[in-house]
XYZ file of N, CA and C in Angstrom:
726
model
N 168.701 109.272 89.594
C 169.183 108.169 88.922
C 170.579 107.693 89.246
N 170.489 106.330 89.226
C 171.873 105.586 89.608
C 172.661 105.535 88.403
N 173.869 105.172 88.540
C 174.999 105.080 87.452
C 174.517 103.717 86.628
N 174.698 104.198 85.212
C 174.390 102.914 84.089
C 175.401 101.930 84.688
N 174.925 100.705 84.571
C 175.751 99.398 84.952
C 176.617 98.943 83.690
N 177.994 98.867 84.179
C 178.806 98.568 82.809
C 178.508 97.157 82.255
N 178.513 96.972 81.106
C 178.199 96.079 80.350
C 179.420 95.388 79.739
N 180.018 94.265 80.567
C 181.455 93.965 80.235
C 181.578 93.147 79.156
N 182.852 93.251 78.623
C 183.067 92.401 77.196
C 182.524 90.987 77.324
N 182.903 90.200 78.473
C 182.400 88.913 78.705
C 180.812 88.749 78.680
N 180.133 89.400 79.629
C 178.811 89.452 79.498
C 178.113 89.462 78.219
N 178.368 90.719 77.890
C 177.829 91.239 76.477
C 178.248 90.307 75.244
N 179.332 89.539 75.585
C 179.719 88.483 74.266
C 179.109 87.083 74.389
N 178.708 86.787 75.631
C 178.104 85.575 75.731
C 176.668 85.895 75.287
N 176.169 86.910 75.635
C 174.490 87.362 75.215
C 174.777 87.435 73.768
N 175.621 88.234 73.138
C 175.627 88.179 71.622
C 175.784 86.809 70.866
N 176.770 86.111 71.593
C 176.900 84.727 70.880
C 175.891 83.762 70.720
N 174.886 83.954 72.034
C 174.034 82.977 72.135
C 172.650 83.516 70.890
N 172.557 84.740 70.897
C 171.724 85.482 69.801
C 172.243 84.898 68.527
N 173.399 85.139 67.981
C 174.099 84.615 66.923
C 173.804 82.993 66.469
N 174.152 82.349 67.577
C 173.921 80.762 67.277
C 172.284 80.616 66.857
N 171.541 81.268 67.508
C 170.061 80.965 67.743
C 169.666 81.517 66.087
N 170.123 82.512 65.713
C 170.044 82.958 64.241
C 170.361 82.068 63.335
N 171.690 81.777 63.586
C 172.389 80.804 62.603
C 171.600 79.448 62.429
N 170.751 78.978 63.270
C 170.127 77.726 63.491
C 168.738 78.063 62.838
N 168.428 79.385 62.653
C 167.010 79.646 62.298
C 165.925 79.277 63.078
N 166.230 79.800 64.122
C 165.203 79.390 65.220
C 164.876 80.804 65.791
N 163.480 80.920 65.989
C 162.807 82.253 66.523
C 162.782 81.979 67.975
N 162.737 83.180 68.573
C 162.425 83.304 69.973
C 161.425 82.335 70.389
N 160.075 82.718 69.786
C 158.814 81.618 69.874
C 159.258 80.370 69.891
N 159.900 79.907 69.067
C 159.922 78.316 68.837
C 160.900 77.773 70.105
N 162.092 78.406 70.493
C 163.111 78.183 71.438
C 162.207 78.232 72.734
N 161.488 79.212 72.996
C 160.906 79.354 74.405
C 159.604 78.480 74.599
N 158.995 78.093 73.400
C 158.025 77.171 73.538
C 158.626 75.740 73.865
N 159.963 75.219 73.383
C 160.677 74.205 73.938
C 160.906 74.059 75.306
N 161.296 75.289 75.896
C 161.569 75.281 77.042
C 160.745 75.745 78.035
N 159.597 76.109 77.496
C 158.448 76.633 78.356
C 158.759 78.033 79.071
N 159.468 78.822 78.485
C 159.974 80.067 78.957
C 159.181 81.288 78.280
N 159.084 82.361 79.073
C 158.611 83.638 78.472
C 159.451 84.036 77.483
N 159.044 84.641 76.266
C 159.902 85.116 75.337
C 160.678 86.220 76.007
N 160.308 86.884 77.019
C 161.209 88.078 77.404
C 162.152 87.578 78.179
N 162.333 86.628 78.667
C 163.253 85.842 79.436
C 164.654 85.766 78.531
N 164.337 85.102 77.307
C 165.575 84.826 76.324
C 165.626 86.162 75.660
N 164.842 86.965 75.226
C 165.174 88.185 74.957
C 166.133 89.214 75.879
N 165.781 89.067 76.926
C 166.504 89.867 78.149
C 168.171 89.224 78.110
N 168.426 87.699 78.088
C 169.520 87.135 77.976
C 170.301 87.659 76.771
N 169.592 87.607 75.787
C 170.534 87.995 74.563
C 170.520 89.328 74.177
N 170.038 90.489 74.870
C 170.269 91.714 75.085
C 171.263 91.891 76.265
N 171.779 91.191 76.971
C 172.726 91.527 77.943
C 171.901 92.044 79.204
N 170.752 91.946 79.370
C 170.155 92.523 80.449
C 169.566 91.286 81.442
N 170.162 90.285 81.393
C 169.734 89.050 82.247
C 171.110 88.417 82.110
N 171.549 87.812 83.153
C 172.477 86.852 83.270
C 172.195 85.564 82.856
N 172.918 84.743 82.360
C 172.448 83.425 81.753
C 173.301 82.431 82.679
N 172.067 81.655 83.514
C 172.723 80.656 84.440
C 173.387 79.501 83.774
N 174.146 78.827 84.568
C 174.732 77.527 83.726
C 173.738 76.608 83.301
N 172.446 76.423 84.087
C 171.368 75.558 83.822
C 170.851 75.883 82.615
N 170.461 77.401 82.449
C 169.721 77.691 81.396
C 170.466 77.576 80.076
N 172.004 78.005 80.170
C 172.873 77.825 79.156
C 172.847 76.614 78.597
N 173.058 75.529 79.422
C 173.108 74.123 79.169
C 171.654 73.761 78.157
N 170.545 74.395 78.831
C 169.246 73.793 78.055
C 169.092 74.343 76.629
N 169.730 75.674 76.428
C 169.944 76.582 74.971
C 170.961 75.785 74.134
N 172.154 75.074 74.860
C 172.988 74.348 73.827
C 172.504 73.243 73.437
N 171.804 72.490 74.250
C 170.816 71.251 73.860
C 170.367 71.593 72.604
N 169.289 72.528 72.396
C 168.615 72.986 71.630
C 169.371 73.471 70.170
N 170.474 74.238 70.334
C 171.043 74.669 69.516
C 171.978 73.670 68.968
N 171.949 72.358 69.591
C 172.981 71.301 69.259
C 174.490 71.891 69.009
N 174.751 72.357 70.191
C 176.339 72.862 70.365
C 177.005 72.022 71.210
N 178.192 71.474 70.924
C 178.755 70.282 71.474
C 180.194 70.677 71.511
N 180.950 69.704 72.325
C 182.387 69.417 72.010
C 182.954 70.840 73.017
N 184.140 71.476 72.340
C 184.912 72.425 72.817
C 184.038 73.823 72.527
N 183.175 74.033 71.627
C 182.543 75.061 71.544
C 181.522 75.117 72.889
N 180.924 74.283 73.412
C 180.039 74.113 74.372
C 180.682 74.333 75.554
N 182.067 73.907 75.836
C 182.897 74.063 77.046
C 183.232 75.620 77.037
N 183.607 76.213 75.843
C 183.952 77.485 75.558
C 182.794 78.414 76.286
N 181.594 78.192 75.726
C 180.763 79.137 76.068
C 180.204 78.923 77.566
N 180.279 77.681 78.273
C 180.130 77.512 79.670
C 181.273 78.187 80.520
N 182.499 78.299 80.112
C 183.723 79.085 80.774
C 183.123 80.536 80.777
N 182.589 81.019 79.643
C 182.184 82.511 79.684
C 180.761 82.512 80.546
N 179.953 81.870 80.641
C 178.869 81.936 81.701
C 179.421 81.989 82.912
N 180.551 81.242 83.377
C 181.383 81.132 84.713
C 181.921 82.622 84.835
N 182.145 83.463 83.807
C 182.939 84.634 84.025
C 182.158 85.883 83.923
N 180.758 85.885 83.766
C 180.010 86.798 83.598
C 180.152 87.981 84.316
N 180.543 87.943 85.642
C 180.702 89.050 86.625
C 182.369 89.414 86.573
N 182.981 89.003 85.799
C 184.467 89.334 85.575
C 184.232 90.887 84.981
N 185.459 91.679 85.178
C 185.793 92.791 84.765
C 185.425 92.757 83.103
N 185.872 91.710 82.681
C 185.742 91.547 81.057
C 186.694 92.399 80.174
N 187.960 92.524 80.615
C 188.852 93.409 79.768
C 189.612 92.562 79.133
N 189.710 91.233 79.258
C 190.752 90.424 78.638
C 190.019 89.399 77.974
N 190.694 88.867 76.943
C 190.188 87.580 76.061
C 191.301 86.639 76.584
N 190.782 85.655 77.404
C 191.590 84.475 77.936
C 191.776 83.313 77.207
N 191.240 83.259 75.897
C 191.474 82.132 75.153
C 192.867 82.095 74.621
N 193.344 81.175 73.917
C 194.616 80.963 73.507
C 194.718 82.089 72.149
N 196.007 82.828 72.522
C 196.230 83.970 71.313
C 196.277 83.654 69.794
N 196.487 82.238 69.887
C 196.535 81.664 68.261
C 195.342 81.145 67.982
N 194.300 81.301 68.621
C 192.944 80.497 68.334
C 192.474 81.205 67.068
N 192.159 80.443 66.121
C 192.005 80.897 64.613
C 190.591 81.352 64.703
N 189.675 81.317 65.631
C 188.145 81.870 65.420
C 188.217 83.434 65.913
N 189.072 83.700 67.058
C 189.114 84.859 67.541
C 187.835 85.305 67.645
N 186.806 84.818 68.373
C 185.395 85.020 68.320
C 185.178 86.548 69.102
N 185.866 86.556 70.079
C 185.627 88.104 70.811
C 185.973 89.271 70.070
N 186.783 89.169 69.248
C 187.242 90.379 68.334
C 186.271 90.452 67.261
N 186.026 89.305 66.736
C 185.274 89.495 65.564
C 183.675 90.047 65.766
N 183.342 89.746 66.963
C 181.898 89.859 67.551
C 182.251 91.567 67.959
N 183.193 91.798 68.384
C 183.334 93.213 68.881
C 183.164 94.300 67.466
N 184.065 93.905 66.451
C 184.123 94.469 65.262
C 182.852 94.751 64.667
N 181.907 93.552 64.823
C 180.634 93.767 64.177
C 179.796 94.555 64.740
N 179.938 94.961 66.203
C 179.016 95.797 66.833
C 179.449 97.270 66.501
N 181.052 97.315 66.351
C 181.347 98.798 66.609
C 181.060 99.602 65.490
N 181.370 101.063 65.656
C 180.890 102.024 64.725
C 181.994 102.637 64.234
N 183.018 102.551 65.054
C 184.495 103.175 64.374
C 185.513 102.352 64.881
N 186.664 102.409 64.232
C 187.840 101.806 64.723
C 189.065 102.657 64.418
N 190.070 102.821 65.438
C 191.276 103.269 65.319
C 192.468 102.322 65.420
N 193.021 102.098 64.522
C 194.186 101.074 64.441
C 195.795 101.837 64.372
N 196.346 102.032 65.403
C 197.535 102.872 65.354
C 198.920 101.595 65.360
N 199.664 101.576 64.268
C 200.640 100.561 64.105
C 201.898 101.180 63.849
N 203.028 100.567 64.679
C 204.559 101.113 64.365
C 205.254 100.161 63.477
N 204.911 98.918 63.281
C 205.883 97.825 62.599
C 205.062 97.494 61.372
N 203.606 97.234 61.418
C 203.018 96.566 60.351
C 201.790 97.492 59.791
N 201.290 97.021 58.686
C 200.102 97.455 57.954
C 198.874 96.942 58.925
N 197.996 97.630 59.323
C 196.810 97.026 60.140
C 196.064 95.848 59.352
N 195.666 94.976 60.062
C 195.186 93.584 59.859
C 194.095 93.923 58.693
N 193.168 94.963 59.004
C 191.946 95.281 57.970
C 192.326 95.869 56.937
N 193.644 96.156 56.471
C 194.208 96.708 55.304
C 195.201 95.820 54.700
N 195.159 94.759 55.073
C 196.434 93.812 54.669
C 195.754 93.036 53.469
N 196.807 92.789 52.492
C 196.426 91.883 51.310
C 196.686 90.500 51.797
N 196.178 89.456 51.015
C 196.414 88.359 51.404
C 197.606 87.827 51.345
N 198.617 88.357 50.433
C 199.842 87.978 50.260
C 200.855 88.591 51.544
N 200.622 89.715 51.679
C 201.192 90.371 52.967
C 200.897 89.894 54.244
N 199.367 89.207 54.337
C 198.935 88.727 55.817
C 199.864 87.297 55.806
N 199.846 86.585 54.661
C 200.672 85.361 54.909
C 202.124 85.556 55.085
N 202.631 86.616 54.596
C 204.211 86.768 54.788
C 204.336 87.158 56.283
N 203.509 87.867 56.817
C 203.488 87.989 58.253
C 203.517 86.715 59.199
N 202.299 85.809 58.794
C 202.216 84.564 59.421
C 203.140 83.614 59.358
N 204.102 83.861 58.050
C 205.292 82.787 57.865
C 206.239 83.398 58.659
N 206.510 84.712 58.826
C 207.569 85.264 59.655
C 207.277 84.812 61.282
N 206.198 84.877 61.530
C 205.764 84.249 62.890
C 205.902 83.008 63.105
N 206.134 82.132 62.069
C 206.546 80.687 62.116
C 205.495 79.877 62.556
N 204.235 80.586 62.148
C 202.886 79.590 62.329
C 202.801 78.496 61.695
N 202.372 77.336 62.082
C 202.096 76.150 61.118
C 201.236 76.393 59.859
N 201.446 75.766 58.822
C 200.901 76.254 57.510
C 199.381 76.353 57.674
N 198.999 75.239 58.213
C 197.418 75.014 58.381
C 196.713 76.187 59.138
N 197.419 76.570 60.157
C 196.659 77.640 61.139
C 197.088 78.974 60.473
N 198.210 79.184 59.724
C 198.494 80.417 59.123
C 197.346 80.671 57.944
N 197.309 79.539 57.319
C 196.163 79.576 56.235
C 194.910 80.072 56.737
N 194.227 79.460 57.703
C 192.998 79.864 58.535
C 193.049 81.239 59.073
N 194.101 81.686 59.605
C 194.308 83.033 59.868
C 194.176 84.210 58.998
N 194.699 83.858 57.896
C 194.783 84.623 56.557
C 193.341 84.666 55.913
N 192.643 83.650 56.018
C 191.317 83.550 55.442
C 190.282 84.360 56.205
N 190.546 84.233 57.714
C 189.685 85.057 58.660
C 190.034 86.677 58.436
N 191.315 87.025 58.301
C 191.540 88.155 58.256
C 191.098 88.823 56.905
N 190.726 88.161 55.971
C 190.256 88.742 54.842
C 188.939 88.659 54.962
N 188.223 87.912 55.602
C 186.757 87.882 55.911
C 186.293 89.166 56.554
N 187.438 89.238 57.694
C 187.035 90.475 58.585
C 186.911 91.690 57.632
N 187.819 92.020 56.596
C 187.932 93.184 55.768
C 186.522 93.436 55.158
N 185.444 92.488 54.994
C 184.290 92.892 54.477
C 183.583 94.000 55.325
N 183.915 94.039 56.548
C 183.347 94.855 57.501
C 183.158 96.542 56.988
N 184.270 96.847 56.161
C 184.718 98.100 55.719
C 184.013 98.400 54.412
N 183.290 97.579 53.598
C 182.401 97.617 52.701
C 180.980 97.457 52.752
N 180.497 97.062 53.947
C 179.065 96.937 54.140
C 178.187 98.127 54.116
N 177.072 97.887 54.187
C 175.989 99.053 54.225
C 176.058 99.506 55.557
N 176.277 101.041 55.583
C 176.871 101.932 56.663
C 177.833 101.175 57.273
N 178.993 101.321 56.698
C 180.248 100.796 57.278
C 180.765 101.497 58.351
N 181.374 100.978 59.379
C 182.201 101.803 60.503
C 183.123 102.708 59.682
N 183.801 103.658 60.703
C 184.731 104.675 60.275
C 186.004 103.713 60.776
N 186.874 103.945 59.867
C 188.446 103.562 60.180
C 189.216 104.365 59.890
N 189.992 104.509 61.094
C 191.271 105.516 61.070
C 192.427 104.783 61.323
N 193.375 104.718 60.346
C 194.746 104.217 60.427
C 195.851 105.060 60.670
N 196.434 104.876 61.747
C 197.550 105.798 62.061
C 198.986 104.956 62.193
N 199.780 105.215 61.323
C 201.086 104.342 60.944
C 202.336 105.118 60.889
N 203.142 104.385 61.557
C 204.621 104.855 61.607
C 204.862 104.826 60.180
N 205.889 105.659 59.717
C 206.436 105.625 58.386
C 207.318 104.499 58.341
N 207.714 103.520 59.212
C 208.411 102.449 59.218
C 207.607 101.346 58.697
N 206.194 101.392 59.107
C 205.303 100.334 58.537
C 205.324 100.337 56.984
N 205.386 101.469 56.660
C 205.228 101.445 55.191
C 206.730 101.182 54.507
N 207.543 101.384 54.976
C 209.115 101.372 54.229
C 209.590 99.864 54.647
N 209.025 99.042 55.608
C 209.647 97.949 55.753
C 209.304 96.956 54.885
N 209.944 95.986 54.314
C 209.884 95.027 53.243
C 209.299 93.641 54.101
N 208.084 93.492 53.799
C 207.407 92.217 54.294
C 207.364 91.313 53.142
N 207.921 90.073 53.241
C 207.659 89.175 52.031
C 208.707 89.457 51.066
N 208.402 90.287 50.237
C 209.263 90.732 49.034
C 208.837 91.957 48.574
N 209.647 92.467 47.766
C 209.340 93.836 46.896
C 208.120 94.072 46.455
N 207.857 93.040 45.708
C 206.431 92.807 45.033
C 205.443 92.575 45.788
N 205.238 92.129 46.873
C 204.270 91.767 47.977
C 203.963 93.228 48.632
N 205.244 93.817 48.787
C 205.050 95.245 49.410
C 204.561 96.313 48.653
N 204.945 96.324 47.330
C 204.341 96.939 46.217
C 202.907 96.964 46.172
N 202.370 95.848 46.312
C 200.751 95.402 46.135
C 200.149 95.897 47.354
N 200.846 95.700 48.478
C 200.281 96.131 49.759
C 200.226 97.753 49.797
N 200.952 98.432 49.238
C 200.888 99.703 49.326
C 199.977 100.396 48.101
N 199.720 99.653 47.165
C 198.652 100.130 46.707
C 197.267 99.807 46.880
N 197.251 98.624 47.583
C 195.911 98.321 48.231
C 195.548 99.432 49.402
N 196.719 99.712 50.021
C 196.414 100.652 51.051
C 195.964 102.181 50.686
N 196.552 102.275 49.472
C 196.187 103.657 48.921
C 194.695 103.578 48.301
N 194.356 102.623 47.890
C 192.929 102.419 47.337
C 191.879 102.221 48.522
N 192.335 101.814 49.568
C 191.352 101.595 50.617
C 191.102 102.853 51.338
N 192.267 103.838 51.377
C 192.022 105.207 51.910
C 191.342 106.060 51.031
N 190.895 105.541 49.869
C 190.279 106.654 49.149
C 188.686 106.428 49.447
N 188.375 105.256 50.430
C 186.921 105.190 50.697
C 186.303 106.141 51.575
N 185.172 106.743 51.571
C 184.772 107.823 52.398
C 184.908 107.716 53.987
N 184.837 106.200 54.333
C 184.874 105.982 55.697
C 185.926 105.448 56.386
N 187.343 105.539 55.432
C 188.610 105.353 55.972
C 189.328 106.655 55.765
N 190.368 106.836 56.752
C 191.433 107.838 56.744
C 192.629 107.419 57.008
N 193.705 107.574 56.458
C 195.068 107.088 56.527
C 195.847 108.437 57.244
N 196.507 107.994 58.172
C 197.375 109.200 58.973
C 198.954 108.354 58.970
N 199.843 109.007 58.563
C 201.165 108.491 58.750
C 202.147 109.493 59.541
N 202.675 108.919 60.628
C 203.714 109.876 61.582
C 204.934 109.533 60.836
N 205.637 110.559 60.170
C 207.060 110.795 59.637
C 207.905 110.525 60.515
N 209.177 109.889 59.917
C 210.452 109.667 60.804
C 210.906 111.282 61.435
N 210.725 112.359 60.767
C 210.768 113.503 61.456
C 210.281 113.915 62.524
N 209.287 113.235 62.859
C 208.618 113.689 64.179
C 209.354 113.202 65.356
N 210.363 112.118 65.064
C 211.075 111.802 66.325
C 210.197 111.036 67.240
N 210.763 111.182 68.583
C 209.915 110.665 69.717
C 208.940 111.741 70.260
N 208.897 112.659 69.669
C 208.055 113.613 70.568
C 206.306 113.325 70.296
N 206.139 112.442 69.588
C 204.575 111.895 69.339
C 204.286 111.017 70.284
N 205.185 110.391 71.089
C 205.156 109.171 72.165
C 204.211 108.137 71.792
N 204.638 107.880 70.329
C 204.129 106.817 69.646
C 204.979 105.528 69.644
N 204.750 104.871 71.034
C 205.681 103.567 71.397
C 205.194 102.359 71.214
N 203.742 102.184 71.090
C 203.064 100.889 71.277
C 202.009 101.069 70.198
N 201.565 99.953 69.389
C 200.511 99.910 68.797
C 199.305 99.697 69.775
N 198.074 100.156 69.194
C 196.771 99.766 69.853
C 195.733 99.824 68.825
N 194.733 99.283 69.360
C 193.303 98.918 68.413
C 192.268 99.577 69.369
N 191.504 100.459 68.980
C 190.395 101.052 69.795
C 189.318 100.908 69.078
N 188.190 100.398 69.488
C 186.733 100.089 69.045
C 185.858 101.028 69.526
N 185.046 101.698 69.025
C 183.909 102.379 69.514
C 182.622 101.995 69.251
N 181.669 102.046 70.096
C 180.464 101.287 70.268
C 179.350 102.551 70.339
N 178.023 102.127 70.022
C 176.993 103.024 70.548
C 176.550 102.676 71.890
N 175.733 103.579 72.563
C 175.251 103.487 73.742
C 176.598 103.566 74.673
N 177.333 104.534 74.461
C 178.814 104.656 75.390
C 179.279 103.463 75.746
N 179.529 102.632 74.644
C 180.370 101.532 75.014
C 181.873 101.845 74.347
N 182.770 101.546 74.868
C 184.017 101.805 74.409
C 185.103 100.527 74.626
N 185.695 100.189 73.627
C 186.673 98.865 74.066
C 188.258 99.427 73.378
N 189.153 99.324 74.204
C 190.433 99.559 73.669
C 191.212 98.611 73.921
N 191.931 98.007 72.983
C 192.699 96.667 72.858
C 194.093 96.867 72.749
N 194.937 96.974 74.059
C 196.576 97.100 73.830
C 197.202 96.187 72.937
N 198.008 97.002 72.174
C 198.928 96.215 70.968
C 199.880 94.861 71.675
N 199.924 94.120 71.006
C 201.055 92.920 71.330
C 200.284 92.104 72.524
N 199.196 92.534 73.316
C 198.360 91.760 74.331
C 197.171 91.588 73.840
N 196.227 90.526 74.541
C 195.110 90.299 74.350
C 194.535 90.259 72.802
N 193.795 90.932 72.373
C 193.324 91.104 71.072
C 193.979 91.822 69.867
N 194.460 93.035 70.263
C 195.009 93.836 69.215
C 196.301 93.226 68.681
N 196.973 92.299 69.245
C 197.993 91.699 68.584
C 197.547 90.613 67.429
N 196.166 90.477 67.231
C 195.412 89.593 66.355
C 194.851 90.451 65.341
N 195.194 91.593 65.112
C 194.419 92.395 64.234
C 194.843 92.524 62.942
């Protein structure tokens, strides 16, 4: 048997997004394929990442799905990159939609978020997240959208059959005052409540551990079924948005 072909972040991402858009439009495989005169197996293979999506086929699908403007251009860029290694998200790091990260989180069966400075995004309160955005000097409108998306992402941890979530925090992340003392107190209470869930574990690296733990950089690792693994380095790519 030959080695299994690696399904890259870009290729699987385009496939997933096309299926997501079709379902959001409440269109069945049958209806779409009738309009395009395709076999249903063709679209099914595209949506499962088993077949590349040509620019011509993608354009036809986007017409039926009524996708226009920047969203259409973004998906066409993904089609151009289907053969790339797919390890990096190339869109703007302040893009509020953060489509790739949100897609990967929906597919993942477990997360590990190691943070040296801040509470992980999936565990942040709205007040704490807003204070983080303010400290980053983001425009108020963009900051508000980013906070709303962060709160929406947290629903992953309470859905049916939720993913496992391991938080590894340096003690400094718990002691640093973000926003105000009252905001920080609320954040610590929320963190303890989250850690009580059966799918969540909280680990703290104490100051006494010194430099022996080699815990110098944050990282965000997502684990997937079917031997798919994603690791997103902190302060680069996607993990800086977690």
